[in-house]
XYZ file of C-alpha atoms in Angstrom:
578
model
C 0.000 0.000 0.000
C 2.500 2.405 0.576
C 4.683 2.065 -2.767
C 0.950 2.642 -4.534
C 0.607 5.385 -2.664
C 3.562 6.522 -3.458
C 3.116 5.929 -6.997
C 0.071 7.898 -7.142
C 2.004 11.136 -5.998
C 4.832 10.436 -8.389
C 2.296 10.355 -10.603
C 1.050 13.471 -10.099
C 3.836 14.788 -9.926
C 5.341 12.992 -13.059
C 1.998 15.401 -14.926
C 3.437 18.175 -13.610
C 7.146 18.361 -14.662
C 5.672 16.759 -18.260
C 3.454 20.078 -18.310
C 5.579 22.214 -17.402
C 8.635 20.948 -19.615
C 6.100 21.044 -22.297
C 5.128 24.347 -21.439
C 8.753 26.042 -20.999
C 9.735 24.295 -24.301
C 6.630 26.201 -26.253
C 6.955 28.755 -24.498
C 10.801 28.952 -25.345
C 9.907 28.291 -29.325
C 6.706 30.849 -29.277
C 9.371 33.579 -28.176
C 11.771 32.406 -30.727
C 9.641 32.337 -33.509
C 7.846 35.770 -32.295
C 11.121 37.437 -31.907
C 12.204 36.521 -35.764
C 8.616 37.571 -36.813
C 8.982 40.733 -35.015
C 12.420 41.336 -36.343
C 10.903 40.959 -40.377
C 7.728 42.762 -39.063
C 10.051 45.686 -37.853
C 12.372 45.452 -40.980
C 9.026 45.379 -43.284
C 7.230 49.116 -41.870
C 10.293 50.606 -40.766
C 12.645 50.353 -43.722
C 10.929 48.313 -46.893
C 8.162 50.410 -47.068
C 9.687 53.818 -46.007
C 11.979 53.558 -48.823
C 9.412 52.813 -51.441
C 7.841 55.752 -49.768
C 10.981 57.942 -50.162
C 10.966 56.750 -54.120
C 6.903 57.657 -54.773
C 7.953 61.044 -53.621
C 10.905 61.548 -55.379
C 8.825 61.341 -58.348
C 6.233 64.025 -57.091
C 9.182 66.328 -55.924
C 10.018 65.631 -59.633
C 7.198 67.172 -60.738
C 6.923 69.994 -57.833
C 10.027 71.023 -59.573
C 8.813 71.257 -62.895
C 6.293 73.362 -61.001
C 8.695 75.732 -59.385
C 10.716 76.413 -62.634
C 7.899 76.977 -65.114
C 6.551 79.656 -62.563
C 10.122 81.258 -62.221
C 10.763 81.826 -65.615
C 6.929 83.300 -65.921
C 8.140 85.384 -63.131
C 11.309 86.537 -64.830
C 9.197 87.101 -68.425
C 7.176 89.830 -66.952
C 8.283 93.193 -67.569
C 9.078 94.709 -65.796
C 10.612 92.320 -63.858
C 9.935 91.708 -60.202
C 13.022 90.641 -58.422
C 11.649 90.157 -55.308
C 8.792 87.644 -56.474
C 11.549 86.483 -58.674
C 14.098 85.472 -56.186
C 11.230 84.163 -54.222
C 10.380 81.828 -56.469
C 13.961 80.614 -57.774
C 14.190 79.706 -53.945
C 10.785 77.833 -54.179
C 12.630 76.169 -57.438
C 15.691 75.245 -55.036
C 14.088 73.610 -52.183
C 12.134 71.602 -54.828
C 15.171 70.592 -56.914
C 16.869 69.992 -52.621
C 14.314 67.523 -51.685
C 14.604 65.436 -54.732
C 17.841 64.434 -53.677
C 16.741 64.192 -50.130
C 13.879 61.782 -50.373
C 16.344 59.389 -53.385
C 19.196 59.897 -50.360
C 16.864 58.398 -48.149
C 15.461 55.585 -50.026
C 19.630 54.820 -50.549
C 19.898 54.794 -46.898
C 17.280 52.545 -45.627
C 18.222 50.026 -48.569
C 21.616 49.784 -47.592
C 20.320 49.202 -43.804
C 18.305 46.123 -45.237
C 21.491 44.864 -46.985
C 23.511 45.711 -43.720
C 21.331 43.830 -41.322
C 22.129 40.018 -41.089
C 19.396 39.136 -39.413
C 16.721 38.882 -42.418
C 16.637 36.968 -45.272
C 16.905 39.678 -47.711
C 17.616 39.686 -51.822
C 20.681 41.796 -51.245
C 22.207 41.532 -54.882
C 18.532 42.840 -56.119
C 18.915 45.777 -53.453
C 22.477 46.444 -54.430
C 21.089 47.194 -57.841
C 18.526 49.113 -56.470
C 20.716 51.104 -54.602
C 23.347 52.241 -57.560
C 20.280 52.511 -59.790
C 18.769 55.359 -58.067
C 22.348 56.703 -56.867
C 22.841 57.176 -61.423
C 19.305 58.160 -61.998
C 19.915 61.265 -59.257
C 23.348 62.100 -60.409
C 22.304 61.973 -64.140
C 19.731 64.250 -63.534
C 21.630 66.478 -61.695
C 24.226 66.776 -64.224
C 21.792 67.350 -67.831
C 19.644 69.813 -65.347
C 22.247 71.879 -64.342
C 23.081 72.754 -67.785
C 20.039 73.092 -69.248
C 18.924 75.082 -66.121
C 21.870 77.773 -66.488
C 21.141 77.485 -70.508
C 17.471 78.428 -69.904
C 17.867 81.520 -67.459
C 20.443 83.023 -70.143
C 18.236 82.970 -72.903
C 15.084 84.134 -70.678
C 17.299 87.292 -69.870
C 18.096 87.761 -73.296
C 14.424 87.709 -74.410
C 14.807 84.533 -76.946
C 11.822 83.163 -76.662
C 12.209 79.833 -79.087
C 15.332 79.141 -77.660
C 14.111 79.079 -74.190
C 11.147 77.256 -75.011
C 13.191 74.480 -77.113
C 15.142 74.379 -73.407
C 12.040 73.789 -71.397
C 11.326 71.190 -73.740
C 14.426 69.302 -73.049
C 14.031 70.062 -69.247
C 10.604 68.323 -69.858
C 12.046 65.624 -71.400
C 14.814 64.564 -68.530
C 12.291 64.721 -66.275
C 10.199 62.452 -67.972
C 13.282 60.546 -68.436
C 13.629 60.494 -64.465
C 10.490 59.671 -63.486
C 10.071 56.873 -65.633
C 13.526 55.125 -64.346
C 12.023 55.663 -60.557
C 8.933 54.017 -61.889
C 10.815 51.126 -62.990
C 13.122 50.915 -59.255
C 9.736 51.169 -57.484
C 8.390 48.123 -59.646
C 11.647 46.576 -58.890
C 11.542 47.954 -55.072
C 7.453 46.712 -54.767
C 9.072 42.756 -55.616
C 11.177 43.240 -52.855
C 8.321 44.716 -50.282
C 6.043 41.296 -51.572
C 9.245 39.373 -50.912
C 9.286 40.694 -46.914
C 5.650 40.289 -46.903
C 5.547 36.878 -47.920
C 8.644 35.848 -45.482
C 6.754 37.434 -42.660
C 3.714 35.248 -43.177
C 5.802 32.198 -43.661
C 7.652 32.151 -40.303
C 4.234 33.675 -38.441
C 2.935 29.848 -40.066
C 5.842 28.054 -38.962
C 5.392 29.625 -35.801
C 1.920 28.718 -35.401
C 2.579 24.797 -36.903
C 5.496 24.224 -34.016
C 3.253 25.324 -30.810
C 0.069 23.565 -32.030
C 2.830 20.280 -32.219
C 3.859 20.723 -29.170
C 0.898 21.795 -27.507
C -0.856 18.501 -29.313
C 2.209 16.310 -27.252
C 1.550 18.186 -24.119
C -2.521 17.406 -23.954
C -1.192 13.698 -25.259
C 1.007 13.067 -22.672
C -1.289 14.432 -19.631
C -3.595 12.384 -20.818
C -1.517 9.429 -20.789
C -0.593 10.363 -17.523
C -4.470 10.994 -16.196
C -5.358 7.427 -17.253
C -2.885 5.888 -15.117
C -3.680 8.185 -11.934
C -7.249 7.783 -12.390
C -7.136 4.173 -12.568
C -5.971 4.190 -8.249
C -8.819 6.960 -7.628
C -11.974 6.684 -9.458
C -13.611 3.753 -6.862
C -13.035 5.889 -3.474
C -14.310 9.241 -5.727
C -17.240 7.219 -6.587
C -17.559 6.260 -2.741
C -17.180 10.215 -2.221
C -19.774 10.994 -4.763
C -22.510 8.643 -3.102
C -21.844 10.281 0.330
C -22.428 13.641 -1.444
C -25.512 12.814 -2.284
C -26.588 11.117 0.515
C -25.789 15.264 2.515
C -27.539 16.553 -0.673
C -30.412 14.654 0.245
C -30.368 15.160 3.965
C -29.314 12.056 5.186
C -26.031 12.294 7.440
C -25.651 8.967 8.813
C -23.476 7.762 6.445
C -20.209 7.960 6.728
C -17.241 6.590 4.104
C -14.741 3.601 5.184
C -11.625 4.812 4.867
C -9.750 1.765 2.604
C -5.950 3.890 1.901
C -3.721 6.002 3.795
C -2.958 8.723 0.282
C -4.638 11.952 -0.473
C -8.150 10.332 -1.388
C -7.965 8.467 1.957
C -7.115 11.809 4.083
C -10.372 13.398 1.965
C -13.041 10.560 3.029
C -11.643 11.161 6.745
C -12.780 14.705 6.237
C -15.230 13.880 4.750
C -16.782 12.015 7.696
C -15.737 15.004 10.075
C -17.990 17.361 7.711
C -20.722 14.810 8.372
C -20.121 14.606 11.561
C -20.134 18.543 11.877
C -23.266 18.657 9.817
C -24.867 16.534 12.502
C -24.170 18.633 15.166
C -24.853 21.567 12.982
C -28.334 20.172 12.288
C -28.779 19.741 16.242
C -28.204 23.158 16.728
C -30.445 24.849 14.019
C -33.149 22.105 15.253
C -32.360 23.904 18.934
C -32.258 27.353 18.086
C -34.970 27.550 15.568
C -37.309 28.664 18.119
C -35.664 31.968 18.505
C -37.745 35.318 16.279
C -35.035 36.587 14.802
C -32.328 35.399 12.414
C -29.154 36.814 14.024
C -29.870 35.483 17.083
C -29.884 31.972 15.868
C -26.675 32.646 13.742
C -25.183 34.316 16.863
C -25.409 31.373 18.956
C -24.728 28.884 16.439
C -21.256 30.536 16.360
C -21.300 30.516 20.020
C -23.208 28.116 21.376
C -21.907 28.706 25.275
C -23.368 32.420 25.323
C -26.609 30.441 25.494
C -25.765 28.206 28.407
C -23.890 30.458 30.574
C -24.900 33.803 29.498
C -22.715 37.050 29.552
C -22.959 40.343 31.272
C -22.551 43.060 28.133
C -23.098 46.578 27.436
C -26.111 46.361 25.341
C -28.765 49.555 24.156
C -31.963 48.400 24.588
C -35.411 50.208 23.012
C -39.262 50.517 23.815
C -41.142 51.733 21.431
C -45.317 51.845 22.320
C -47.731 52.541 20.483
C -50.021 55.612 22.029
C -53.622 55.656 22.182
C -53.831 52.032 21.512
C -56.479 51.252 24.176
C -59.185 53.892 23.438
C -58.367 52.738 19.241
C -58.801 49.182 20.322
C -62.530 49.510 21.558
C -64.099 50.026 18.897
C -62.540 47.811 16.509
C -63.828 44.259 15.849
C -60.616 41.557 16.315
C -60.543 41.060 12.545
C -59.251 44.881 12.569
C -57.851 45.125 15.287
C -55.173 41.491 14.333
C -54.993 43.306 11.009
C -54.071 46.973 12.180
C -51.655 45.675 14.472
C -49.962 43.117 11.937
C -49.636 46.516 9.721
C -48.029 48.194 12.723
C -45.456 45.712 13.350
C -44.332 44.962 9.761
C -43.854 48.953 9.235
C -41.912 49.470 12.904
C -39.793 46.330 12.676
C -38.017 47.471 9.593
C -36.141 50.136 11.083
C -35.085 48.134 13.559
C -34.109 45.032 11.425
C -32.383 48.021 8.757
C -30.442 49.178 11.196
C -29.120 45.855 12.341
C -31.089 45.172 15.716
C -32.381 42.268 17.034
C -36.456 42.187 17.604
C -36.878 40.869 21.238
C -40.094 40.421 21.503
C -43.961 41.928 21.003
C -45.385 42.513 24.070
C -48.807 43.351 23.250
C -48.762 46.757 21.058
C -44.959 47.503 22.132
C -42.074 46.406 20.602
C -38.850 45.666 22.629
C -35.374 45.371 20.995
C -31.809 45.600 21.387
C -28.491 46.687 20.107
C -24.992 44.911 21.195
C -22.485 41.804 21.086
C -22.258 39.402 19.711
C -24.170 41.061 16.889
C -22.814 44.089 15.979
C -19.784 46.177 17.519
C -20.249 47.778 21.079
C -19.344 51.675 19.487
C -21.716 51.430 17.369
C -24.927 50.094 19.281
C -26.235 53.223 20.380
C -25.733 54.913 16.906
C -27.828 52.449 15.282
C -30.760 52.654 18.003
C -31.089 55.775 17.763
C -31.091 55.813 13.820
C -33.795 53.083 14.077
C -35.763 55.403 16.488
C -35.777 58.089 13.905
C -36.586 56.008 10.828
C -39.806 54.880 12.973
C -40.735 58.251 14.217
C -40.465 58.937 10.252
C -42.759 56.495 9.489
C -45.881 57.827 11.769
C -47.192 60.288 9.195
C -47.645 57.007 6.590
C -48.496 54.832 9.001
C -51.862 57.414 10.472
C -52.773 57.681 6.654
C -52.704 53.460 6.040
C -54.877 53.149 9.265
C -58.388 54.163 7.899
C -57.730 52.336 4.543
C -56.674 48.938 6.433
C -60.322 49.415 8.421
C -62.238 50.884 5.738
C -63.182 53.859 7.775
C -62.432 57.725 7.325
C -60.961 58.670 9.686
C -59.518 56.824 13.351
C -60.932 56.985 16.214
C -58.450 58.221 18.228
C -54.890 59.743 17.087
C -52.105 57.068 17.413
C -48.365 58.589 17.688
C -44.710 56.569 19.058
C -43.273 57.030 22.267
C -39.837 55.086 22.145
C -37.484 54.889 25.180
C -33.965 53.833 24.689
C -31.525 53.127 27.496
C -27.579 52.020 27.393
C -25.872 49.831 30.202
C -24.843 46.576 31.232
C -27.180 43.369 30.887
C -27.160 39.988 31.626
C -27.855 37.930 28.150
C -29.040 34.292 28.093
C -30.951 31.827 27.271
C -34.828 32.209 29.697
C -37.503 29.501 29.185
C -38.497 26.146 29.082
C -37.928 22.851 27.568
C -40.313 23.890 25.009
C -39.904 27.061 24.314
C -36.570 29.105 25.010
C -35.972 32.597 24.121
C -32.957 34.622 24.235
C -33.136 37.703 25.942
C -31.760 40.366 27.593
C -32.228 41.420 31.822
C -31.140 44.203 34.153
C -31.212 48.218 34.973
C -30.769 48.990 31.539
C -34.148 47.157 29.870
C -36.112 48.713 32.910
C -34.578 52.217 32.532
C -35.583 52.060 28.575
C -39.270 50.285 29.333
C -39.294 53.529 32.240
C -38.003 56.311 29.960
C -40.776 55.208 26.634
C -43.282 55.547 29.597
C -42.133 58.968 30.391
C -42.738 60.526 26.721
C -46.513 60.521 27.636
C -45.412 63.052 30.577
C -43.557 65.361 28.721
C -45.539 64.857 25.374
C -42.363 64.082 23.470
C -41.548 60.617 20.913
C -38.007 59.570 21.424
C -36.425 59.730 24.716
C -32.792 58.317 26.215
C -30.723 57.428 28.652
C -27.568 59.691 30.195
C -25.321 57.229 28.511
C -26.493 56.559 25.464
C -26.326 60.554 25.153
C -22.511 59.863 26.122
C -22.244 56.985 23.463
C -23.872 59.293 20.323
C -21.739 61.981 20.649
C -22.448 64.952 17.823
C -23.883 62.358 15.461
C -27.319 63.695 16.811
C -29.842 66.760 18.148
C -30.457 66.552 21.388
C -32.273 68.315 23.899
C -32.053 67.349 28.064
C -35.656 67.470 29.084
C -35.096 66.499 33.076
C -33.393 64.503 35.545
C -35.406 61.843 36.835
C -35.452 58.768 39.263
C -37.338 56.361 38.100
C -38.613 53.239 39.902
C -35.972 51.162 41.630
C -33.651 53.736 41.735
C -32.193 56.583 43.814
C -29.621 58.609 41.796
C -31.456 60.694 39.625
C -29.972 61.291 35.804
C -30.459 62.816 32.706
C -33.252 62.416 29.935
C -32.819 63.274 26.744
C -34.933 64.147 23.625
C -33.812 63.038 20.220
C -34.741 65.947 18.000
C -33.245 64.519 14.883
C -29.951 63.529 12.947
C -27.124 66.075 13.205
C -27.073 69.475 11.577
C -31.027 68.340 10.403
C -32.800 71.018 13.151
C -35.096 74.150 11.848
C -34.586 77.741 13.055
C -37.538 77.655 15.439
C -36.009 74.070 16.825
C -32.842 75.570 17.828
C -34.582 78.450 19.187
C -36.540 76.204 21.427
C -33.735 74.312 22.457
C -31.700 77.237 23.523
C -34.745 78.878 25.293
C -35.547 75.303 27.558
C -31.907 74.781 28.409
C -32.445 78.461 29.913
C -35.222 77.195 31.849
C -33.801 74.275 32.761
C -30.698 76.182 34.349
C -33.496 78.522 35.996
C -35.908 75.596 37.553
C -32.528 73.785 39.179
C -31.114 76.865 40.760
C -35.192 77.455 42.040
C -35.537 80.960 40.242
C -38.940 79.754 38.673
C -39.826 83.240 37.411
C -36.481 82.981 35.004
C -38.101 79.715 34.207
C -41.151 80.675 33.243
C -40.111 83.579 31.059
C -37.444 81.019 29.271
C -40.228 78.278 28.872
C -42.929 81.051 27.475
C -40.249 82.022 25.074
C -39.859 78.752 23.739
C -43.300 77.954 23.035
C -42.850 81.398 21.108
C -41.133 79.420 19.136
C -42.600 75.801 18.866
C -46.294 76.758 20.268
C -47.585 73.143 21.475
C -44.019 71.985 22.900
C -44.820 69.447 25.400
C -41.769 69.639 27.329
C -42.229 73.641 28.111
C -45.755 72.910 29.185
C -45.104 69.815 31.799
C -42.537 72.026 33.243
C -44.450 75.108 33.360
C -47.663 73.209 35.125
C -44.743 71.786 37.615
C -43.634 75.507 38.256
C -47.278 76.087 39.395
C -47.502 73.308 41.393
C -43.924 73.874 43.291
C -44.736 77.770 43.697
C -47.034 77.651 46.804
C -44.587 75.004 48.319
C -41.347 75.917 47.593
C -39.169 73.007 48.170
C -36.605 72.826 50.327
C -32.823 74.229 50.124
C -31.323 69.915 49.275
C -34.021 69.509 46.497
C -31.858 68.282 43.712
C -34.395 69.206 40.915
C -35.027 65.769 39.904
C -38.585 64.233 39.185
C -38.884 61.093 40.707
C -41.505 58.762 39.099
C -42.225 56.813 42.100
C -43.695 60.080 43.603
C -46.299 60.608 40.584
């Protein structure tokens, strides 16, 4: 057993080197052949056809020339003559008759660069000729011209006419002369362009021919070499396949016997760990499958033992009621009543779900839910609630409009608002039921201080209320407004309550007014100066007339005004007292 498993690995192993031999060795004659290809490709644009370029327009400089002299001597025949439009035009005539022998100079020089280079397979006896045929054609030309050039200006300035024109004639004539031996070295040049052409195409097919070979051996040979490995694997794959679909189908009580000690055997031992981990996995959803929402299930799958033992965390838990549920209730039939309610959960639980907290429970026509480990980071728990608090406050003005329709009445019976309470401080978390039924849920200060503080809005008239430290936790990220200290029930040191007036920098002008004039008041009622109160606390509902906060704390003025209280009264509202 161990020389086969050993066999199977060299092998594998044997496939690899083959490939990649294989591979290096076409890779190796692709950058051979590609290199010559680009060497011909590079000789082809760069010099073969430049040079036939540099011939084509010798010929037209040939004729710009002919141009340039015909309107000189026009020039000079006027009378009387203009020297000035006359020299400009025997310099037109110069650059012309310049660039002739530029562009053949040219043509010279990139031929003898194809001869030079030993690199290509060029025709360099046929370029050779090329070369000393245009070399004569340029200096022939240069040499009748000149003459007949010099020969024509001295009879234009002697005003004989026939002569001159019998000149021009001949001038004609060697240019035709010219043009006609350039035609045949392009002809001759063109052969040799076709000749670059066609060896370009032939090595770009060799090159093409010799990797599809070898490329051919290489898929040969790992095939060769895949028959013989997949002669020692295919039964324990086809054991692996059965157990697959024995998980696909939900069965995972089978497990795989484990016949070798290679690669496939180590796989069918994991394999039967993954079953074995699916089994437990299985237990677990089975266990927690009772809980509402999703994360908490995923939570505790990933932990089970937070379930068991439970953990004390920092957690920001909300309330959120529904007001004037009881006097709405009475006069709807359960039908409506199941249905209006249904519609009131589905449209409050989405902020909360949005905003990544977990749904506690319903309890009734409140909702209570939380923020915190293991679910999302501790920083950002009281960010979120209070983001979720906002998106629900939002959603009243919608959700008073849907009413009527969802009844098929005009209008409700009674107004129905939020009033939310959200409070931030250490909990116990665990797992609270019975066999039955379990639930996971959160206890301690913190869920009664945010059950106490949704209570409260009905006092001051207000939505959104929370705790001193989820204030702390926020930051700037929000408009807030203290409203009071209070003690609630169970407790003895009072603290601050808070209003959420909205997302930061999202306040009107008479909101900031309102705020400023209240924290006057506030200031005022602490220090007992109640008549500074009261003028603070008219000013703000100045501002926002209605403003429940001003007007609780303007009917408590009244009330404390024919009793002042005494000199340790703190200024606090305790709830147990009401």
């Amino acid at each position: 057993m161990p020389i086969f498993n050993q066999s199977i690995r060299r092998k594998i192993v044997g496939i690899a080197l083959g490939l990649i031999v294989l591979m290096l060795v076409t890779a190796i004659l692709s950058m051979v052949m590609s290199s010559q290809v680009g060497v011909l490709l590079d000789e082809l644009t760069n010099r073969y056809i430049p040079a036939y370029g540099d011939l084509a327009r010798a010929n037209i400089r040939s004729l710009e020339r002919t141009v340039a002299l015909r309107r000189m001597v026009m020039t000079r025949m006027q009378s009387p003559t203009d020297e000035e439009a006359y020299a400009a035009r025997l310099r037109e005539f110069e650059e012309a008759d310049r660039k002739i022998e530029e562009e053949a100079e040219r043509a010279r020089a990139l031929i003898n660069a194809i001869i030079d280079d030993p690199r290509t397979p060029s025709d360099n006896a046929a370029l050779a000729r090329i070369e000393t045929r245009i070399e004569t054609a340029v200096t022939e030309l240069r040499r009748d011209m000149n003459e007949d050039h010099a020969r024509l200006l001295k009879e234009i300035d002697a005003r004989q006419i026939p002569d001159a024109r019998n000149t021009l004639e001949r001038i004609d004539a060697l240019r035709d002369q010219f043009n006609q031996k350039i035609d045949v070295i392009r002809g001759d040049m063109l052969k040799q362009v076709f000749f670059s052409t066609s060896q370009v195409i032939r090595h770009q097919h060799q090159a093409i021919i010799i990797s599809g070979v070898v490329t051919l051996l290489a898929a040969v040979v790992g095939f060769a070499f895949a028959l013989l490995v997949s002669s020692g694997i295919t039964r324990p794959v086809r054991l692996l396949l059965a157990g697959t679909r024995e998980v696909e189908a939900g069965r995972f009580d089978k497990t795989i016997t484990v016949s070798t000690q290679d690669e496939i055997g180590e796989l069918a031992a994991a394999f039967n760990r993954m079953i074995e981990q699916l089994r437990q996995n299985e237990r677990i959803r089975e266990t927690f499958g009772r809980y509402i929402d999703p994360k908490v299930v995923q939570g505790l799958i990933d932990r089970p033992e937070v379930a068991i033992d439970g953990q004390r965390r920092v957690m920001t838990i909300m309330f959120c009621d529904m007001s004037g549920f009881t006097s709405m209730s009475e006069g709807m039939t359960p039908r409506g009543l199941v249905k209006v309610m249904n519609h009131y959960f589905t449209v409050m639980s989405g902020p909360i779900r949005n905003n990544r907290g977990v749904i506690d429970k319903y309890i009734g026509d409140a909702i209570m839910s939380y923020w915190g480990p293991p679910f999302i980071e501790e920083a950002e728990q009281a960010e979120l609630a209070c983001l979720a608090a906002i998106d629900m406050a939002d959603q009243v003005p919608a959700l008073q409009k849907q009413l009527p329709d969802l009844l098929g009445i005009r209008a409700m019976p009674a107004p129905c608002d939020l009033r939310i309470g959200i409070a931030t401080g250490e909990v116990l978390t665990g797992s609270i039921g019975s066999d039955l039924m379990m639930s996971f849920t959160v206890m301690g200060d913190a869920v009664n201080l945010a059950s106490r503080l949704e209570a409260v809005n009905k006092v001051y008239g207000t939505r959104i209320l929370i705790s001193q430290a989820t204030a702390d936790a926020i930051g700037s990220r929000f408009e807030l407004r203290e409203i009071d200290r209070l003690v609630v029930a169970g407790q003895s040191v009072p603290q601050a309550v808070f209003e959420v007036l909205g997302r930061a920098g999202a306040l009107a002008g008479p909101q900031v007014i309102l705020r400023k004039h209240y924290a006057e008041a506030l200031a005022a009622y602490r220090t007992r100066r109640f008549d500074d109160a009261r003028a603070a606390l008219n000013a703000a509902l100045e501002s926002v007339p209605g403003d429940g906060p001003s007007r609780t704390m303007l009917a408590r003025i009244a009330q404390l005004e024919p009793n002042p209280p005494s000199a340790d009264w703190d200024g606090a509202w305790r709830m147990d007292s009401k």
